[in-house]
Coordinates of C-alpha atoms and ligand atoms in Angstrom, one line a residue:
M1 CA -19.6 -2.4 -17.2
K2 CA -19.3 1.3 -16.2
I3 CA -16.6 1.7 -13.5
L4 CA -15.7 4.9 -11.6
L5 CA -12.1 4.6 -10.4
L6 CA -11.1 7.0 -7.7
G7 CA -7.5 8.3 -7.8
S8 CA -4.8 9.4 -10.2
G9 CA -1.4 7.6 -9.6
G10 CA 0.5 4.5 -10.5
R11 CA -1.7 2.2 -8.4
E12 CA -4.8 3.5 -10.2
Y13 CA -3.1 3.2 -13.6
A14 CA -2.2 -0.4 -12.9
L15 CA -5.8 -1.1 -11.7
A16 CA -7.2 0.6 -14.8
L17 CA -5.1 -1.5 -17.2
K18 CA -6.3 -4.7 -15.4
L19 CA -9.9 -3.5 -15.4
K20 CA -9.7 -2.8 -19.1
A21 CA -8.1 -6.2 -19.8
S22 CA -11.4 -7.9 -18.8
A23 CA -13.4 -10.0 -21.3
V24 CA -16.4 -7.8 -20.3
P25 CA -16.3 -4.4 -22.0
V26 CA -15.4 -1.8 -19.4
E27 CA -16.3 1.9 -19.7
L28 CA -13.8 3.5 -17.3
V29 CA -14.1 6.9 -15.7
S30 CA -11.3 8.1 -13.5
A31 CA -11.6 10.8 -10.9
P32 CA -9.7 13.0 -10.9
G33 CA -7.6 10.9 -13.2
S34 CA -4.6 12.1 -15.2
D35 CA -3.5 12.7 -18.7
A36 CA -2.4 9.0 -18.8
L37 CA -5.7 7.7 -17.4
A38 CA -7.5 9.9 -19.9
E39 CA -6.1 7.6 -22.6
L40 CA -7.8 4.6 -21.0
G41 CA -11.2 6.3 -20.4
A42 CA -12.9 9.5 -19.4
C43 CA -11.8 11.7 -16.4
A44 CA -14.2 13.5 -14.0
A45 CA -12.9 16.4 -11.9
L46 CA -14.2 15.3 -8.6
D47 CA -13.0 16.3 -5.1
L48 CA -12.3 12.9 -3.4
E49 CA -12.6 14.4 0.0
A50 CA -16.2 15.5 -0.6
P51 CA -18.5 12.5 -0.3
A52 CA -21.5 14.6 -1.4
A53 CA -19.8 15.6 -4.6
V54 CA -18.8 12.0 -5.5
A55 CA -22.3 10.7 -4.6
A56 CA -23.9 13.4 -6.7
W57 CA -21.8 12.4 -9.7
C58 CA -22.7 8.7 -9.1
A59 CA -26.4 9.5 -8.8
A60 CA -26.3 11.3 -12.1
N61 CA -24.1 8.8 -13.9
R62 CA -25.0 5.4 -12.3
P63 CA -21.8 3.5 -12.5
D64 CA -22.1 -0.3 -12.0
L65 CA -19.1 -0.3 -9.7
V66 CA -16.9 2.3 -7.9
V67 CA -13.3 1.3 -7.1
A68 CA -11.4 3.4 -4.5
G69 CA -7.7 3.7 -5.0
P70 CA -6.4 5.9 -2.1
E71 CA -7.4 6.0 1.6
V72 CA -8.4 9.6 1.8
P73 CA -11.8 9.3 0.2
L74 CA -12.5 6.2 2.3
V75 CA -11.6 8.0 5.5
A76 CA -13.8 10.9 4.4
G77 CA -16.8 8.6 4.0
V78 CA -17.1 8.5 0.2
A79 CA -17.8 4.7 0.1
D80 CA -20.7 5.2 2.6
A81 CA -22.2 8.0 0.6
V82 CA -22.1 6.1 -2.7
R83 CA -23.3 2.8 -1.1
A84 CA -26.3 4.7 0.3
L85 CA -27.4 5.1 -3.4
G86 CA -27.4 1.4 -3.9
I87 CA -24.3 1.5 -6.0
P88 CA -21.6 -1.2 -5.2
V89 CA -18.3 0.2 -3.9
F90 CA -15.0 -1.7 -3.7
G91 CA -13.7 0.3 -0.7
H92 CA -14.5 0.5 3.0
G93 CA -16.8 2.7 4.9
A94 CA -15.4 5.5 7.2
A95 CA -15.7 3.4 10.4
T96 CA -13.5 0.6 9.0
A97 CA -11.2 3.1 7.2
R98 CA -10.2 4.3 10.7
L99 CA -7.9 1.3 10.8
E100 CA -5.7 3.4 8.6
G101 CA -7.0 6.8 9.5
S102 CA -6.1 6.5 13.2
K103 CA -3.1 4.6 14.3
A104 CA -4.4 4.7 17.9
A105 CA -7.7 3.1 16.8
A106 CA -5.7 0.5 14.8
K107 CA -3.5 -0.4 17.9
A108 CA -6.6 -0.6 20.1
F109 CA -8.2 -3.0 17.5
M110 CA -5.0 -5.1 17.4
E111 CA -4.8 -5.3 21.2
R112 CA -8.5 -6.0 21.6
H113 CA -8.3 -8.9 19.2
R114 CA -4.9 -10.2 20.4
I115 CA -3.2 -9.7 17.1
P116 CA 0.6 -9.9 17.5
C117 CA 2.1 -6.4 17.2
A118 CA 4.6 -4.0 18.9
A119 CA 4.0 -2.9 22.5
S120 CA 2.6 0.6 22.4
H121 CA 1.4 3.6 24.3
T122 CA -1.0 6.2 23.0
V123 CA -0.4 9.8 24.3
S124 CA -2.3 13.1 23.8
D125 CA -0.6 15.0 26.6
L126 CA 2.8 16.8 26.3
A127 CA 4.0 16.0 29.9
A128 CA 2.9 12.4 29.7
G129 CA 4.7 11.9 26.4
E130 CA 7.9 13.5 27.7
A131 CA 7.8 11.3 30.8
L132 CA 7.3 8.2 28.6
I133 CA 10.4 9.1 26.5
R134 CA 12.5 9.8 29.6
G135 CA 11.6 6.5 31.1
W136 CA 11.6 4.5 27.8
S137 CA 12.4 0.9 28.4
Y138 CA 11.8 -0.9 25.1
G139 CA 15.1 0.0 23.5
Y140 CA 15.9 2.2 20.5
P141 CA 14.8 3.5 18.1
I142 CA 11.7 4.8 19.7
V143 CA 8.9 4.6 17.1
L144 CA 6.7 7.7 17.1
K145 CA 3.5 7.7 14.9
A146 CA 1.2 10.6 14.3
D147 CA -2.3 9.3 15.0
G148 CA -3.9 10.5 11.8
L149 CA -3.1 10.6 8.1
A150 CA 0.1 12.4 7.3
A151 CA 0.8 11.5 3.7
G152 CA 3.2 8.7 4.7
K153 CA 5.4 11.1 6.7
G154 CA 3.9 10.5 10.2
V155 CA 6.2 7.8 11.4
V156 CA 9.6 8.6 12.9
L157 CA 12.2 6.1 14.2
A158 CA 14.0 8.3 16.8
E159 CA 17.5 7.0 17.6
S160 CA 18.0 9.1 20.7
E161 CA 16.1 10.6 23.6
A162 CA 16.8 14.1 22.2
E163 CA 15.5 13.1 18.8
A164 CA 12.4 11.5 20.3
L165 CA 11.7 14.6 22.4
A166 CA 12.1 17.0 19.5
T167 CA 9.9 14.8 17.2
F168 CA 7.2 14.5 19.9
R169 CA 7.2 18.2 20.6
S170 CA 6.9 19.0 16.9
F171 CA 4.0 16.5 16.5
M172 CA 2.2 17.9 19.5
A173 CA 2.7 21.5 18.2
G174 CA 0.7 20.4 15.1
Q175 CA 3.4 19.4 12.6
F176 CA 0.6 17.4 10.9
G177 CA -2.3 19.5 12.3
E178 CA -4.8 17.6 14.4
A179 CA -3.4 14.3 12.9
S180 CA -0.3 14.6 15.1
R181 CA -1.8 15.9 18.4
T182 CA -2.2 12.2 19.4
V183 CA 0.9 10.1 19.2
V184 CA 1.4 6.4 19.3
F185 CA 4.7 5.3 20.7
E186 CA 5.9 1.8 19.7
A187 CA 8.6 -0.6 20.7
P188 CA 11.0 -1.2 17.8
L189 CA 10.5 -4.4 15.8
V190 CA 13.4 -5.9 13.9
G191 CA 13.0 -8.3 11.0
M192 CA 11.9 -8.6 7.4
E193 CA 9.1 -6.3 6.3
L194 CA 6.5 -7.5 3.8
S195 CA 3.1 -6.4 2.4
L196 CA 0.2 -8.8 2.7
H197 CA -3.0 -7.9 0.8
V198 CA -6.3 -9.5 1.6
L199 CA -9.6 -9.0 -0.1
V200 CA -12.2 -8.8 2.7
D201 CA -16.0 -9.0 2.6
V202 CA -17.4 -8.8 6.1
D203 CA -20.7 -7.9 7.6
A204 CA -22.9 -9.1 10.4
Q205 CA -24.0 -12.2 8.5
H206 CA -21.0 -13.0 6.3
A207 CA -17.2 -13.1 6.6
A208 CA -15.0 -14.0 3.6
F209 CA -11.5 -13.2 2.6
A210 CA -9.0 -14.1 -0.1
L211 CA -5.2 -13.6 0.2
L212 CA -3.1 -12.1 -2.5
P213 CA 0.6 -13.1 -2.8
A214 CA 2.9 -11.5 -0.2
C215 CA 5.2 -8.9 -1.8
Q216 CA 8.0 -6.7 -0.6
D217 CA 8.3 -2.9 -1.1
H218 CA 11.6 -0.9 -1.0
K219 CA 10.9 2.3 0.9
R220 CA 14.3 4.0 0.9
I221 CA 15.3 6.2 -2.0
F222 CA 18.8 4.7 -2.5
E223 CA 20.1 1.2 -3.2
G224 CA 21.0 -0.8 -0.2
D225 CA 18.1 0.6 1.7
R226 CA 19.8 3.9 2.4
G227 CA 18.5 7.5 2.4
P228 CA 15.2 8.9 3.3
N229 CA 11.9 7.1 3.1
T230 CA 9.7 7.4 0.0
G231 CA 6.3 6.1 -0.9
G232 CA 8.1 3.0 -2.3
M233 CA 10.7 2.7 -5.0
G234 CA 9.9 -0.8 -6.3
A235 CA 8.3 -4.1 -5.3
F236 CA 8.2 -7.7 -6.2
G237 CA 6.2 -10.8 -5.3
P238 CA 5.8 -13.5 -4.4
I239 CA 8.7 -13.7 -1.9
P240 CA 10.7 -16.7 -3.0
F241 CA 11.8 -18.0 0.4
L242 CA 8.3 -17.8 2.1
R243 CA 7.0 -21.3 2.5
P244 CA 3.4 -22.3 2.3
G245 CA 3.5 -22.8 6.1
D246 CA 4.7 -19.2 6.6
I247 CA 1.8 -17.9 4.6
A248 CA -0.5 -20.1 6.6
R249 CA 1.0 -18.7 9.8
M250 CA 0.2 -15.1 8.7
R251 CA -3.3 -16.3 7.8
T252 CA -4.0 -17.8 11.2
E253 CA -2.1 -15.3 13.4
L254 CA -2.9 -12.0 11.6
V255 CA -5.6 -12.3 9.0
E256 CA -8.2 -14.5 10.6
P257 CA -8.2 -12.6 13.9
T258 CA -8.6 -9.4 11.9
V259 CA -11.6 -10.7 10.0
R260 CA -13.2 -12.1 13.3
G261 CA -12.4 -8.8 15.0
L262 CA -14.1 -6.7 12.2
Q263 CA -17.2 -8.8 12.6
A264 CA -17.1 -8.7 16.4
D265 CA -16.8 -4.9 16.4
G266 CA -19.6 -4.5 13.9
L267 CA -17.2 -3.1 11.3
A268 CA -18.4 -4.0 7.7
A269 CA -15.5 -4.4 5.2
R270 CA -15.9 -4.4 1.5
G271 CA -12.5 -3.9 -0.1
V272 CA -8.9 -4.7 0.5
L273 CA -6.8 -4.7 3.6
F274 CA -3.1 -4.3 3.2
L275 CA -1.3 -5.5 6.3
G276 CA 2.2 -4.2 6.9
V277 CA 4.0 -7.1 8.5
M278 CA 7.3 -7.4 10.2
W279 CA 8.5 -11.0 10.4
T280 CA 10.6 -10.9 13.6
A281 CA 12.6 -13.6 15.5
S282 CA 9.3 -14.5 17.2
G283 CA 7.2 -14.6 14.1
P284 CA 5.0 -12.2 12.1
K285 CA 3.9 -9.0 13.8
L286 CA 1.4 -6.5 12.4
L287 CA 2.9 -3.0 11.9
E288 CA -0.1 -1.4 10.4
Y289 CA -3.3 -1.7 8.4
N290 CA -3.9 0.1 5.2
V291 CA -7.5 0.1 3.9
R292 CA -6.4 0.3 0.2
F293 CA -4.0 -1.3 -2.2
G294 CA -0.3 -0.5 -1.8
D295 CA 1.6 1.6 -4.3
P296 CA 3.8 0.1 -5.9
E297 CA 2.5 -3.3 -4.6
T298 CA -0.6 -3.0 -6.9
Q299 CA 1.7 -2.8 -9.9
V300 CA 3.0 -6.3 -8.9
L301 CA -0.3 -7.8 -7.8
M302 CA -2.1 -6.9 -11.0
Q303 CA 0.4 -8.9 -13.0
L304 CA 0.0 -12.0 -10.8
V305 CA -3.8 -12.2 -10.4
D306 CA -5.2 -14.4 -13.1
E307 CA -8.9 -13.5 -12.5
D308 CA -11.3 -11.2 -14.2
L309 CA -10.7 -8.0 -12.1
P310 CA -14.1 -6.3 -12.6
S311 CA -15.9 -9.4 -11.6
L312 CA -13.7 -10.1 -8.6
L313 CA -14.0 -6.5 -7.3
L314 CA -17.8 -6.5 -7.9
E315 CA -18.1 -9.8 -5.9
V316 CA -16.5 -8.0 -2.9
A317 CA -18.4 -4.8 -3.5
E318 CA -21.7 -6.7 -3.5
G319 CA -20.9 -8.8 -0.5
R320 CA -20.7 -12.1 -2.5
L321 CA -17.0 -13.0 -2.0
V322 CA -16.5 -16.6 -1.1
S323 CA -13.3 -17.4 0.8
R324 CA -11.0 -19.1 -1.7
E325 CA -7.5 -19.3 -3.2
L326 CA -7.4 -16.8 -6.0
K327 CA -6.1 -17.9 -9.4
L328 CA -2.6 -16.7 -9.9
R329 CA 0.0 -16.7 -12.6
P330 CA 2.9 -19.0 -11.7
H331 CA 5.3 -16.2 -12.0
T332 CA 7.3 -13.6 -10.1
A333 CA 6.3 -10.0 -10.9
I334 CA 8.4 -6.9 -10.3
T335 CA 7.9 -3.2 -10.6
V336 CA 10.6 -0.6 -10.6
V337 CA 9.7 3.0 -9.8
L338 CA 11.2 5.8 -11.9
A339 CA 11.3 8.9 -9.7
A340 CA 11.9 12.5 -10.3
E341 CA 15.0 14.5 -9.5
D342 CA 14.8 15.9 -5.9
Y343 CA 12.4 13.1 -4.8
P344 CA 11.4 12.5 -1.9
E345 CA 12.1 16.1 -0.6
G346 CA 10.5 17.6 -3.7
A347 CA 10.0 16.6 -7.3
K348 CA 11.4 18.4 -10.4
K349 CA 8.4 18.7 -12.7
G350 CA 8.0 19.5 -16.4
V351 CA 11.1 17.5 -17.5
P352 CA 10.5 15.7 -20.9
I353 CA 10.6 12.0 -20.7
A354 CA 12.3 9.9 -23.5
I355 CA 10.3 6.7 -24.0
G356 CA 11.5 3.9 -26.2
T357 CA 9.9 0.5 -26.5
P358 CA 10.5 -1.4 -23.2
A359 CA 9.5 -5.0 -23.1
A360 CA 7.6 -4.3 -19.9
T361 CA 4.3 -2.6 -18.9
L362 CA 4.8 1.2 -18.7
I363 CA 2.8 2.5 -15.8
H364 CA 2.2 6.2 -15.5
A365 CA 2.1 7.6 -12.0
G366 CA 3.1 11.3 -12.0
T367 CA 3.1 12.4 -15.6
R368 CA 1.4 15.0 -17.8
K369 CA 1.2 15.4 -21.5
Q370 CA 1.9 18.6 -23.4
D371 CA 1.9 18.9 -27.2
G372 CA 2.2 15.1 -27.5
Q373 CA 5.2 15.0 -25.1
W374 CA 5.1 13.2 -21.7
L375 CA 6.6 15.4 -18.8
T376 CA 7.4 14.6 -15.2
N377 CA 4.7 15.8 -13.0
G378 CA 5.2 14.2 -9.5
G379 CA 7.7 12.4 -7.3
R380 CA 7.1 8.9 -8.5
V381 CA 6.8 9.5 -12.2
M382 CA 6.5 6.1 -13.8
N383 CA 6.9 2.4 -13.2
L384 CA 8.2 -0.4 -15.4
A385 CA 6.5 -3.6 -14.5
T386 CA 7.2 -7.1 -15.7
F387 CA 7.0 -10.7 -14.8
A388 CA 9.0 -13.9 -15.4
P389 CA 9.2 -17.5 -14.1
D390 CA 11.4 -16.5 -11.2
L391 CA 12.8 -13.5 -9.3
A392 CA 16.2 -13.5 -11.0
S393 CA 14.7 -13.4 -14.5
A394 CA 12.1 -10.9 -13.5
R395 CA 14.9 -8.6 -12.2
A396 CA 16.8 -9.1 -15.4
A397 CA 13.7 -8.2 -17.5
A398 CA 13.1 -5.1 -15.5
E399 CA 16.8 -4.1 -15.9
A400 CA 16.6 -4.5 -19.7
A401 CA 13.5 -2.4 -19.8
L402 CA 15.1 0.4 -17.9
A403 CA 17.3 1.1 -20.9
H404 CA 14.2 2.3 -22.8
V405 CA 13.0 5.1 -20.5
N406 CA 15.0 8.1 -19.3
W407 CA 15.1 11.8 -18.5
P408 CA 17.7 14.0 -16.9
G409 CA 17.7 13.5 -13.2
M410 CA 15.7 10.3 -13.2
Q411 CA 16.2 8.3 -10.0
V412 CA 15.8 4.5 -10.0
R413 CA 17.0 1.6 -7.8
H414 CA 18.6 -1.3 -9.6
D415 CA 18.4 -3.6 -6.5
I416 CA 14.7 -4.2 -6.3
G417 CA 14.4 -7.8 -5.0
L418 CA 18.1 -8.3 -4.9
K419 CA 18.3 -8.9 -1.1
A420 CA 15.5 -11.4 -1.2
L421 CA 17.1 -13.2 -4.2
K422 CA 20.4 -13.5 -2.3
H423 CA 18.6 -14.7 0.8
A424 CA 16.8 -17.4 -1.2
E425 CA 19.9 -18.4 -3.1
A426 CA 21.7 -18.9 0.2
G427 CA 19.0 -21.4 1.1
K428 CA 17.8 -19.2 4.0
T429 CA 14.2 -19.0 5.2
V430 CA 12.1 -16.3 6.9
E431 CA 13.5 -17.5 10.2
D432 CA 17.0 -16.6 9.3
A433 CA 18.3 -13.1 10.1
W434 CA 17.4 -10.7 7.4
G435 CA 20.4 -8.5 8.2
Ligands
AMP501 P1 3.6 2.5 9.3 O1 3.1 3.6 8.5 O2 3.0 2.2 10.6 O3 3.8 1.2 8.5 O4 5.2 2.8 9.5 C1 6.0 3.2 8.4 C2 7.3 2.4 8.4 O5 7.9 2.5 9.7 C3 7.0 0.9 8.3 O6 6.8 0.5 7.0 C4 8.2 0.3 9.0 O7 9.3 0.2 8.1 C5 8.5 1.3 10.1 N1 7.9 0.9 11.4 C6 6.7 1.1 11.8 N2 6.5 0.6 13.0 C7 7.6 0.1 13.4 C8 8.1 -0.6 14.5 N3 7.3 -0.8 15.6 N4 9.4 -1.1 14.6 C9 10.2 -0.9 13.5 N5 9.8 -0.2 12.4 C10 8.6 0.3 12.3
LIG502 N1 3.9 0.9 -0.6 C1 3.5 1.3 0.6 C2 2.1 1.9 0.6 O1 1.4 1.9 -0.3 O2 1.7 2.3 1.7

């Protein structure tokens, strides 16, 4: 099977490994790919924001399946352009990708379909926003979200009126260009955050979905959830204290109304939805939709899914998904991100990486190869991913693997999954305070 994989990071490398692990021979082409992905297949220098360019490549090369990693090509309409050629795409069209591409559109969707979420106001007018902040009655922090894509930097939790005003004015002045000239204000939600991925296959005649195990990301750079936000410093799944009833609750309260809402709104969906969920004192609330797999959640999920990935993604891409329980390994998987010096403000590039023989899957994210030597080439450089019968042993395995990869200035969190492990060991459930 010839597969075009769009993207170049750790998520795509994890997808590539799983695609190549299929019993079906897979000819992989990554676009734009990376030096590491070039070791798993070919690379094509395509501009993922140019639907016509990707479609032209597909028309000439006729892949059997296109798999989209990041959201940017989806929002740009790449999936629509390729599907118009009759080539199956795992990835949503531009209309559905607006669920991630516009926070205002996502909130309107949630409200229209009565999906539990934070109270919100959408504002595109300076005076109206300033008045909203001055009369804010939902408590602090005030959550401000740039409407459009802002490379993960468009959400600010303002702790004071002054900070909210400064953030809002900067957004409206075009801090993220047009993306921040509309701002969604949200009431703060308190609780435990988790990542819920769902394969969705929806059109006017058909609506099917399949849940993947809930996992948890760790967004702050430092241990103990301190320091600035990153793209994610590590993840694990499943979450040991989530009971089957808790999953069922997210299915009925968040996932099913989403799938019904897509169909009611005439939004076809052929890919994955990643629901950012906050489990609050009054149950699960939807923080956001992503129209793609999470990074680093994918590095966890690909270790847990016990299905033939090319066949599964093709089922979705061809509109043949049947709602079902996916086959999963009875394990807990973990991934620990190895980040560059200066991340997340910057990323020190070109530093040689010492790689030994870790008993874990080494996932390349931001690396490049020069004269046979791997160098750092991005903020999140690599992941070590492993699995074990339970979270405690998965954590231990990851820790042991960490001794085998290093470079000067490498940043890593040693507490991935630790808070959840302590919560579970104390016999607590998702209803107990997360602290
Ligand atoms: P988003 O991109 O919407 O997921 O926001 C980025 C991060 O901001 C989330 O992962 C949460 O940690 C946090 N966040 C977003 N919305 C809220 C909210 N209403 N209350 C508290 N935290 C939030
Ligand atoms: N790990 C969070 C994200 O992919 O958005």
